[in-house]
XYZ file of C-alpha atoms in Angstrom:
640
model
C 0.000 0.000 0.000
C 1.175 3.577 -0.575
C 2.741 5.297 2.376
C -0.017 7.251 4.213
C 0.258 10.918 3.409
C 2.353 10.486 0.238
C 1.867 13.856 -1.547
C 1.887 12.381 -5.061
C -0.720 9.784 -4.175
C -2.933 12.373 -2.513
C -2.507 14.769 -5.432
C -3.623 12.071 -7.864
C -6.682 11.243 -5.749
C -7.727 14.875 -5.377
C -7.164 15.497 -9.104
C -9.434 12.573 -9.954
C -12.113 13.785 -7.552
C -12.091 17.310 -8.908
C -12.079 16.105 -12.494
C -15.242 14.162 -11.716
C -16.726 17.252 -10.081
C -16.035 19.540 -13.011
C -12.788 21.365 -12.233
C -10.935 22.166 -15.445
C -7.321 21.093 -16.001
C -6.319 24.763 -15.834
C -7.878 25.079 -12.364
C -6.369 21.940 -10.905
C -2.730 23.097 -10.470
C -3.940 25.799 -8.090
C -5.463 23.143 -5.854
C -2.027 21.948 -4.808
C -0.288 25.273 -4.290
C -0.703 24.794 -0.540
C 1.531 21.731 -0.651
C 4.425 23.783 -2.026
C 4.432 26.350 0.799
C 5.609 26.034 4.361
C 2.435 25.916 6.496
C 3.562 28.956 8.490
C 3.693 31.304 5.487
C -0.036 32.168 5.308
C 0.007 32.775 9.054
C 2.858 35.264 8.843
C 1.434 37.005 5.796
C -1.966 37.348 7.428
C -0.740 38.755 10.728
C 2.539 40.621 10.260
C 1.252 44.029 9.125
C -1.515 44.125 11.714
C 0.827 43.159 14.546
C 3.188 45.931 13.465
C 0.316 48.430 13.371
C -0.722 47.535 16.926
C 2.819 47.620 18.344
C 3.618 50.920 16.605
C 0.417 52.541 17.888
C 1.070 51.385 21.457
C 4.684 52.550 21.336
C 3.694 55.969 19.962
C 1.205 56.368 22.821
C 3.767 55.298 25.426
C 1.807 52.182 26.398
C 4.048 49.326 27.516
C 2.802 45.797 26.937
C 3.627 43.226 29.563
C 3.603 43.388 33.328
C 6.981 42.725 35.035
C 5.033 41.042 37.821
C 2.906 39.004 35.416
C 4.696 35.723 36.090
C 3.720 35.790 39.742
C 0.024 36.292 38.939
C 0.122 33.705 36.142
C 1.613 31.120 38.495
C -1.081 31.892 41.065
C -3.767 31.543 38.382
C -2.498 28.106 37.302
C -1.319 26.844 40.666
C -4.186 24.476 41.452
C -3.020 21.088 40.240
C -5.264 18.081 39.627
C -4.604 14.480 38.767
C -6.508 11.210 38.846
C -5.790 7.816 40.380
C -7.194 4.660 38.833
C -7.145 0.891 39.298
C -8.430 -1.781 36.984
C -10.140 -3.900 39.656
C -10.893 -3.871 43.338
C -7.652 -5.652 44.238
C -5.128 -3.878 42.029
C -2.801 -1.082 43.002
C -3.763 2.538 42.452
C -1.917 4.298 39.621
C -1.615 8.067 39.418
C -1.993 9.890 36.081
C -0.261 13.261 36.225
C -0.836 15.660 33.318
C 2.475 17.414 34.075
C 4.706 14.309 34.251
C 4.942 12.003 31.269
C 7.270 9.647 33.145
C 5.891 8.428 36.495
C 9.453 8.340 37.864
C 9.596 12.140 37.502
C 6.780 12.740 39.991
C 8.217 14.407 43.121
C 8.125 12.218 46.195
C 6.642 14.987 48.314
C 3.667 15.635 46.015
C 0.662 14.938 48.205
C -3.000 15.801 47.613
C -4.658 18.504 49.658
C -8.112 17.171 48.780
C -9.554 14.100 47.133
C -12.909 13.959 45.353
C -15.146 11.169 44.187
C -17.410 13.817 42.635
C -15.864 17.138 41.658
C -17.642 20.075 43.358
C -19.438 22.485 41.052
C -17.379 25.437 42.296
C -14.222 23.908 40.805
C -15.652 23.929 37.284
C -15.737 26.739 34.790
C -19.434 27.308 34.100
C -21.430 29.016 31.363
C -24.827 30.676 31.603
C -27.169 31.704 28.784
C -30.098 34.093 29.311
C -32.463 36.005 27.021
C -34.430 39.167 27.800
C -36.973 41.501 26.264
C -37.553 45.167 27.060
C -41.105 46.567 27.043
C -42.194 50.180 26.906
C -45.289 50.846 29.002
C -46.282 54.477 28.416
C -43.144 56.391 29.430
C -41.327 53.615 31.344
C -39.163 50.673 30.284
C -39.396 47.249 31.909
C -36.999 44.315 31.428
C -38.447 40.814 31.419
C -36.440 37.561 31.270
C -37.728 35.053 28.721
C -34.994 32.390 29.023
C -33.658 32.279 32.560
C -30.343 30.916 33.784
C -29.613 28.057 31.414
C -26.393 27.149 33.232
C -23.976 24.234 32.930
C -20.357 23.288 33.514
C -18.461 24.194 30.351
C -17.005 20.677 30.281
C -20.509 19.310 29.623
C -20.972 21.742 26.681
C -17.828 20.762 24.783
C -18.841 19.304 21.440
C -22.502 20.161 22.113
C -23.221 23.571 20.596
C -26.825 24.633 21.065
C -29.065 26.741 18.822
C -31.293 29.577 20.088
C -33.964 31.157 17.893
C -37.467 32.667 18.103
C -40.249 31.054 16.078
C -43.452 32.989 15.252
C -46.544 31.016 16.206
C -47.972 31.388 12.679
C -44.871 30.167 10.850
C -45.448 27.636 8.077
C -43.031 26.376 5.456
C -45.523 27.364 2.740
C -45.529 31.032 3.814
C -41.846 31.269 4.718
C -41.025 33.317 1.613
C -42.699 36.439 3.028
C -41.158 37.239 6.432
C -42.837 40.671 6.532
C -46.280 39.087 6.280
C -45.390 36.456 8.860
C -44.180 39.075 11.314
C -47.172 41.349 10.687
C -49.579 38.540 11.542
C -47.582 36.837 14.322
C -49.274 36.971 17.697
C -46.489 35.450 19.743
C -42.870 34.284 19.452
C -41.660 31.058 20.981
C -38.032 30.971 22.175
C -36.532 27.654 21.090
C -33.323 25.941 22.151
C -32.396 23.104 19.822
C -35.941 23.216 18.471
C -37.616 22.812 21.872
C -39.641 25.542 23.656
C -37.630 27.273 26.375
C -38.633 29.990 28.840
C -41.507 32.416 28.176
C -43.183 33.407 24.925
C -43.532 37.093 23.996
C -45.244 39.351 21.480
C -44.451 42.560 19.592
C -46.100 44.583 22.344
C -43.455 43.288 24.741
C -45.728 41.073 26.822
C -44.224 37.855 28.185
C -46.342 34.904 29.269
C -46.003 31.312 30.317
C -45.801 28.687 27.605
C -48.692 26.818 29.232
C -50.996 29.417 27.682
C -50.051 28.085 24.274
C -52.409 25.167 24.897
C -55.076 27.637 23.697
C -55.911 27.610 20.025
C -53.529 30.127 18.467
C -56.354 32.232 16.986
C -58.136 32.381 20.320
C -54.846 33.188 22.018
C -54.251 36.049 19.587
C -57.752 37.422 20.143
C -57.398 37.119 23.903
C -54.070 38.936 24.090
C -55.061 41.646 21.642
C -58.423 42.187 23.345
C -56.919 42.554 26.798
C -54.115 44.769 25.490
C -56.541 46.971 23.580
C -58.715 47.498 26.631
C -55.742 48.409 28.806
C -54.222 50.719 26.179
C -57.573 52.447 25.659
C -57.999 52.976 29.379
C -54.503 54.442 29.743
C -55.132 56.718 26.773
C -58.430 57.892 28.267
C -56.751 58.646 31.574
C -54.100 60.618 29.724
C -56.828 62.762 28.197
C -58.002 63.872 31.643
C -54.738 65.662 32.288
C -55.172 69.383 31.605
C -51.514 70.345 31.562
C -48.367 68.845 30.061
C -47.680 67.160 26.715
C -50.523 65.609 24.698
C -51.306 61.982 25.569
C -49.641 59.189 23.616
C -51.457 57.346 20.899
C -53.210 54.519 22.798
C -51.822 52.091 20.220
C -48.297 53.052 21.339
C -48.768 52.499 25.068
C -47.228 48.992 24.923
C -44.269 48.232 22.654
C -41.441 45.723 22.408
C -38.338 47.931 22.338
C -35.439 45.477 22.657
C -34.451 41.823 22.733
C -31.013 40.662 23.784
C -29.103 37.641 25.012
C -26.403 37.454 27.679
C -23.466 35.055 27.787
C -21.914 34.705 31.251
C -18.651 32.925 32.065
C -18.367 31.870 35.704
C -14.842 31.111 36.876
C -14.015 28.593 39.607
C -14.672 30.519 42.780
C -17.713 32.336 41.372
C -16.311 35.404 39.568
C -18.623 36.281 36.667
C -18.080 38.053 33.335
C -21.203 38.842 31.287
C -21.361 39.768 27.603
C -24.574 41.267 26.186
C -25.593 41.034 22.531
C -28.670 42.818 21.152
C -30.765 41.056 18.542
C -33.187 44.013 18.422
C -32.865 47.564 19.792
C -35.521 50.057 18.719
C -34.383 52.895 21.010
C -30.567 52.871 20.917
C -28.043 53.124 23.758
C -27.616 56.911 23.683
C -31.340 57.646 23.632
C -31.933 55.087 26.368
C -29.149 56.550 28.528
C -30.684 60.010 28.066
C -34.034 58.751 29.354
C -35.722 58.621 25.927
C -38.255 55.809 25.665
C -39.893 56.453 22.300
C -39.064 54.166 19.395
C -36.403 55.620 17.106
C -37.364 56.689 13.559
C -37.214 53.909 10.988
C -37.777 51.166 13.568
C -41.487 50.512 12.973
C -42.909 47.001 13.010
C -43.268 44.676 11.228
C -40.097 45.313 9.181
C -38.009 46.133 12.252
C -38.926 42.748 13.745
C -36.946 40.719 11.189
C -33.839 40.493 13.443
C -36.019 38.530 15.893
C -35.606 35.607 13.489
C -31.839 35.479 14.115
C -30.464 32.011 14.850
C -27.566 31.740 17.319
C -25.362 28.637 17.408
C -23.528 28.904 20.730
C -20.224 27.026 21.006
C -18.289 26.705 24.258
C -14.934 25.155 23.461
C -11.620 24.199 25.011
C -8.383 24.924 23.188
C -7.849 22.494 20.337
C -10.087 19.571 19.433
C -8.114 16.352 18.824
C -7.926 15.349 15.172
C -9.664 12.007 15.746
C -12.551 13.769 17.493
C -12.980 16.154 14.543
C -13.046 13.231 12.099
C -15.593 11.314 14.186
C -17.925 14.325 14.553
C -17.898 15.008 10.827
C -18.481 11.376 9.993
C -21.550 11.423 12.252
C -22.782 14.626 10.640
C -22.369 13.352 7.085
C -24.164 10.121 8.027
C -27.099 12.159 9.332
C -27.167 14.283 6.174
C -27.278 11.178 3.982
C -30.245 9.923 6.000
C -32.090 13.204 5.338
C -31.288 13.026 1.616
C -32.594 9.483 1.447
C -35.779 10.401 3.297
C -36.654 13.213 0.881
C -35.806 11.160 -2.190
C -38.080 8.391 -0.873
C -40.800 10.884 0.196
C -40.705 13.764 -2.346
C -43.963 15.289 -1.067
C -42.829 15.511 2.534
C -42.227 18.932 4.115
C -40.396 17.772 7.236
C -38.356 14.654 8.018
C -39.013 12.689 11.203
C -37.825 14.408 14.367
C -35.157 11.785 15.006
C -33.509 12.678 11.688
C -33.482 16.379 12.566
C -32.110 15.682 16.032
C -29.197 13.808 14.469
C -28.228 16.958 12.515
C -26.338 18.483 15.413
C -24.486 21.720 14.555
C -20.942 21.350 13.244
C -19.894 25.009 13.239
C -17.797 24.567 16.379
C -15.512 22.130 14.538
C -14.591 24.588 11.806
C -14.275 27.450 14.264
C -12.010 25.454 16.564
C -9.778 24.389 13.686
C -9.579 27.944 12.367
C -8.797 29.546 15.724
C -6.241 26.978 16.820
C -4.248 26.572 13.612
C -2.091 29.664 14.045
C -1.025 28.788 17.565
C 1.387 26.144 16.254
C 3.437 28.851 14.590
C 6.652 28.265 16.594
C 8.064 25.340 18.539
C 9.321 27.676 21.270
C 5.843 29.111 22.005
C 3.119 27.657 24.179
C -0.450 28.969 23.968
C -3.364 27.810 26.074
C -6.867 29.019 26.835
C -7.124 30.242 30.424
C -10.909 30.242 30.113
C -13.367 28.459 27.828
C -13.583 29.907 24.325
C -17.067 31.204 23.530
C -17.836 31.679 19.827
C -21.261 32.368 18.306
C -22.285 31.550 14.737
C -25.231 33.808 13.835
C -27.610 33.658 10.874
C -30.586 35.894 10.250
C -32.397 38.493 8.191
C -31.729 42.212 8.002
C -34.519 44.763 8.255
C -35.195 47.584 5.828
C -33.781 46.018 2.640
C -35.466 46.177 -0.770
C -34.688 42.510 -1.341
C -34.630 39.753 1.274
C -31.131 40.004 2.707
C -29.472 37.532 5.000
C -26.416 37.827 7.155
C -24.041 35.291 8.648
C -21.700 36.341 11.427
C -18.959 34.777 13.517
C -18.716 36.450 16.917
C -15.776 35.612 19.192
C -17.190 36.473 22.618
C -14.218 35.343 24.692
C -10.696 34.332 23.650
C -8.680 34.643 26.851
C -5.239 33.170 26.113
C -1.977 32.762 27.951
C 1.160 32.824 25.758
C 4.649 31.801 26.900
C 8.124 31.688 25.405
C 9.738 28.372 26.369
C 12.969 28.685 24.365
C 15.085 28.745 27.521
C 13.281 25.786 29.035
C 11.590 28.009 31.633
C 8.249 29.581 30.614
C 8.312 33.364 30.297
C 5.304 35.589 29.486
C 5.348 36.625 25.814
C 2.880 39.526 25.431
C 3.972 40.411 21.879
C 3.345 36.825 20.791
C -0.032 37.059 22.535
C -0.828 40.046 20.322
C 0.163 37.981 17.296
C -2.083 35.123 18.486
C -5.038 37.493 18.850
C -4.464 38.973 15.412
C -4.482 35.468 13.978
C -7.801 34.677 15.662
C -9.313 37.873 14.290
C -8.101 36.900 10.834
C -9.126 33.259 11.124
C -12.699 33.975 12.221
C -13.450 35.002 8.620
C -12.621 31.547 7.247
C -15.968 29.890 8.091
C -17.703 32.594 6.017
C -15.621 32.249 2.859
C -17.952 29.719 1.278
C -20.791 32.274 1.198
C -21.500 34.222 -1.984
C -19.800 37.565 -2.412
C -21.709 40.483 -0.961
C -21.537 43.251 1.567
C -19.633 42.422 4.692
C -17.368 43.746 7.336
C -14.855 42.598 9.880
C -12.561 44.383 12.299
C -9.471 43.941 10.127
C -11.048 45.447 7.022
C -12.714 48.318 8.878
C -9.463 49.312 10.594
C -7.411 49.072 7.402
C -9.959 51.105 5.426
C -9.938 53.840 8.073
C -6.126 54.007 8.115
C -6.002 54.070 4.322
C -8.450 56.985 4.393
C -6.024 58.955 6.568
C -7.936 58.713 9.837
C -5.631 58.766 12.860
C -5.487 55.938 15.375
C -6.500 56.855 18.920
C -4.994 54.803 21.737
C -7.217 54.916 24.825
C -6.056 53.387 28.112
C -8.487 51.944 30.691
C -8.113 55.028 32.924
C -8.916 57.411 30.047
C -12.620 56.652 29.584
C -13.437 60.371 29.557
C -11.563 60.660 26.237
C -14.195 58.563 24.441
C -16.707 61.434 24.306
C -14.036 64.035 23.613
C -12.789 62.042 20.602
C -16.270 61.894 19.111
C -17.337 58.252 19.475
C -21.120 57.974 19.576
C -23.971 55.514 19.868
C -23.330 51.751 20.029
C -19.642 52.335 19.166
C -19.219 54.498 22.277
C -20.911 51.944 24.532
C -18.829 49.082 23.150
C -15.512 50.932 23.562
C -16.416 51.908 27.138
C -17.196 48.249 27.908
C -13.735 47.188 26.656
C -12.046 49.897 28.743
C -13.992 48.809 31.824
C -12.665 45.275 31.342
C -9.102 46.594 31.445
C -8.265 46.631 27.727
C -6.377 49.335 25.846
C -8.403 50.346 22.785
C -6.716 51.251 19.462
C -9.497 52.820 17.389
C -9.521 54.918 14.206
C -11.008 58.348 14.725
C -14.688 58.293 13.799
C -15.717 59.498 10.371
C -17.308 62.923 10.048
C -20.756 61.319 10.116
C -20.203 57.984 11.835
C -23.353 56.066 11.048
C -22.056 52.603 10.220
C -19.712 50.093 11.797
C -16.359 51.001 13.332
C -13.602 48.483 14.001
C -10.834 48.639 16.599
C -8.249 46.530 18.396
C -8.485 45.777 22.090
C -5.239 44.751 23.806
C -4.790 43.727 27.425
C -1.719 45.661 28.589
C -0.583 42.967 31.043
C -0.953 39.772 29.022
C -1.167 41.014 25.419
C -4.530 39.287 24.897
C -5.838 40.841 21.665
C -8.965 40.788 19.515
C -10.396 42.869 16.694
C -13.799 44.243 17.713
C -16.580 46.106 15.901
C -19.529 48.259 16.915
C -21.842 46.344 19.206
C -18.974 44.707 21.074
C -18.720 41.867 18.578
C -15.461 40.078 17.996
C -16.852 39.590 14.563
C -16.762 38.922 10.872
C -20.015 39.347 8.956
C -21.179 38.617 5.441
C -24.426 40.011 4.041
C -25.966 38.662 0.859
C -29.135 38.817 -1.180
C -31.006 35.571 -0.714
C -31.052 32.871 -3.364
C -31.533 29.131 -3.327
C -28.945 26.982 -1.599
C -27.102 29.537 0.515
C -28.026 28.070 3.864
C -25.731 26.156 6.177
C -27.245 23.960 8.855
C -30.870 23.947 9.956
C -32.736 26.961 11.327
C -35.861 28.968 10.726
C -34.084 31.957 9.093
C -32.527 29.727 6.451
C -35.893 28.298 5.436
C -37.275 31.837 5.233
C -34.350 32.868 3.027
C -34.845 29.928 0.677
C -38.605 30.497 0.401
C -37.997 34.179 -0.287
C -35.834 33.087 -3.212
C -38.720 31.113 -4.699
C -37.958 27.603 -3.458
C -40.677 25.049 -2.812
C -41.390 24.164 0.850
C -39.954 20.659 0.855
C -36.933 21.688 -1.177
C -36.190 24.651 1.116
C -36.264 22.384 4.112
C -33.969 19.930 2.343
C -31.673 22.825 1.468
C -31.681 23.958 5.072
C -30.874 20.591 6.578
C -28.743 19.051 3.885
C -27.711 21.151 0.875
C -25.644 23.803 2.582
C -24.800 21.572 5.518
C -23.474 18.801 3.317
C -21.400 21.280 1.326
C -20.084 22.576 4.632
C -19.299 19.104 5.945
C -17.919 17.808 2.648
C -15.646 20.806 2.203
C -14.234 20.810 5.693
C -13.957 17.073 6.088
C -12.213 16.525 2.763
C -10.007 19.587 3.143
C -9.159 19.001 6.778
C -8.450 15.307 6.385
C -6.257 15.584 3.307
C -4.623 18.759 4.588
C -3.878 16.954 7.839
C -2.105 14.166 5.994
C -0.014 16.578 3.941
C 0.675 19.154 6.625
C 0.350 18.803 10.364
C -2.515 17.278 12.305
C -6.030 18.283 11.215
C -6.189 21.012 13.826
C -2.847 22.471 12.837
C -2.780 22.382 9.062
C -2.802 25.682 7.213
C -3.005 23.682 3.986
C -6.410 22.518 5.191
C -7.779 26.038 4.883
C -6.868 26.212 1.211
C -8.307 22.741 0.699
C -11.487 23.723 2.513
C -12.165 26.139 -0.323
C -11.589 23.274 -2.754
C -14.238 21.309 -0.896
C -16.709 24.180 -1.019
C -16.146 24.649 -4.732
C -16.408 20.933 -5.327
C -19.689 20.806 -3.415
C -20.914 23.613 -5.642
C -20.077 21.583 -8.733
C -21.600 18.412 -7.344
C -24.913 19.331 -5.764
C -26.540 21.130 -8.738
C -26.394 17.847 -10.643
C -28.819 16.274 -8.154
C -32.573 16.277 -8.974
C -33.507 19.579 -7.301
C -35.719 20.689 -10.219
C -38.653 21.523 -7.939
C -36.548 24.228 -6.264
């Protein structure tokens, strides 16, 4: 048999595959360009100029990176040491497994446990909490109501189990999914779903929240009940307002109740109980500046039903450790592809069906965390004398949804790095030393790599921190360096609205912000770097607090990845039939996603490093996406 990983053998196999899939002979030589480069080259090319920009800006502002006392605090942070003892039967000797000592003879004789556990206490785990809220305007006051409360778990139990949060209108049908405006105009209530199951409290566009038990009512009766009660209350409040002889005229009774915002919160809970919460708005009809100034009226241009389209956003929440093992990645993708084949077979056997059996849908677990983990981890194998590890769980969100106020149905897909706390050490001397400049390089890589999962989408509008910063610098806008104790400079420098709030949040967390000066009329997105001055932890951030890359695109058939309500809406809006849109949502895009990553990652792993470390895999991922594009249109999707 050929030697595993032989480049010539692999090249011949891939050439045959792509010939079958339609790649021309002229295209094929480009497929193997990755094999001819050292894997580190793309990493250096992608990060070098941005690292230099950050270091130059910090130096010009007199900001030193790295704390001389950092080693002491880092040792204290990592000092708790755990190992396990095992025996194979009740009579055998106990054997200790030490993660720090490969050779049992190296274990110090005086190493003794302070505590022993048969069940590990909850307070020793990192934990993660997910919550969702709505904000309701009642006359001239705002009230916050939780709709999904304290979904909390140890992060260890969430590894490899991303979950999907979305809101489903009660009147949603696959047949009517092509007209989201009509659906939203006629929706009486929205059901929060986690992995397709009802979770928490339902709510409506007037901002009322109510127990899901009420949904046992017929939905038409429920709509009439809620609207009747609301109308009576609003009319009474309006009548009372008319009795006031002085002051401003009373509000329109129809505007007494209104849903003004919907957001989710991601909370990381460290061992010991310290919490860090990150808020992300799905809908905000008032705006942070107006809300801070006490304004409660809905902002212009945010009228329902069009403004409600962001409520259909789907969030795939991934809580990850550093680095999935290659065998685990291969097993997860094999399971996913098996599930996709089962869905294909079901629809081919039942062409009139609109939904597959629930057990088939449940097998289509999200796979976004695999690609994201591979992308984020690949650059951290840049140098043998560097060690990088995650001091906290990585939290990355894959978002898909619809944008409001567009002439054509427009979707967006976004990767949001919520938390990427890293520790980076130089081990060249044999003794670990903090390496803050390498930490900056690691953060730049992660900001660059987060765009990779979006590259298979069609070209369209988009933004990411890297591009926004580079465009601002190219336009001659100066870089402002703002230290954590200089929060008052944010207003003086002219940052406004959501950008201002997001920069202030980074400063409050102890980051130095490197931000281009705002444009003369800053109405869109602004990107900036945040750098922790002690550790060098770095991430590119955009307005809204997102560690993000986003692609926007006009909807057409077959652009969905995975299974969620927004993707079916997008497909129907493009003219697809109900059953075909569902098949697209669960299989077409997902299979292209799985096929591209699995083929690219596996072959790239053989040629380069392990699957999780191969830069060649990224180039080959694009081959997989293109190949899937050649392959799938040949299937009998005529009814689409």
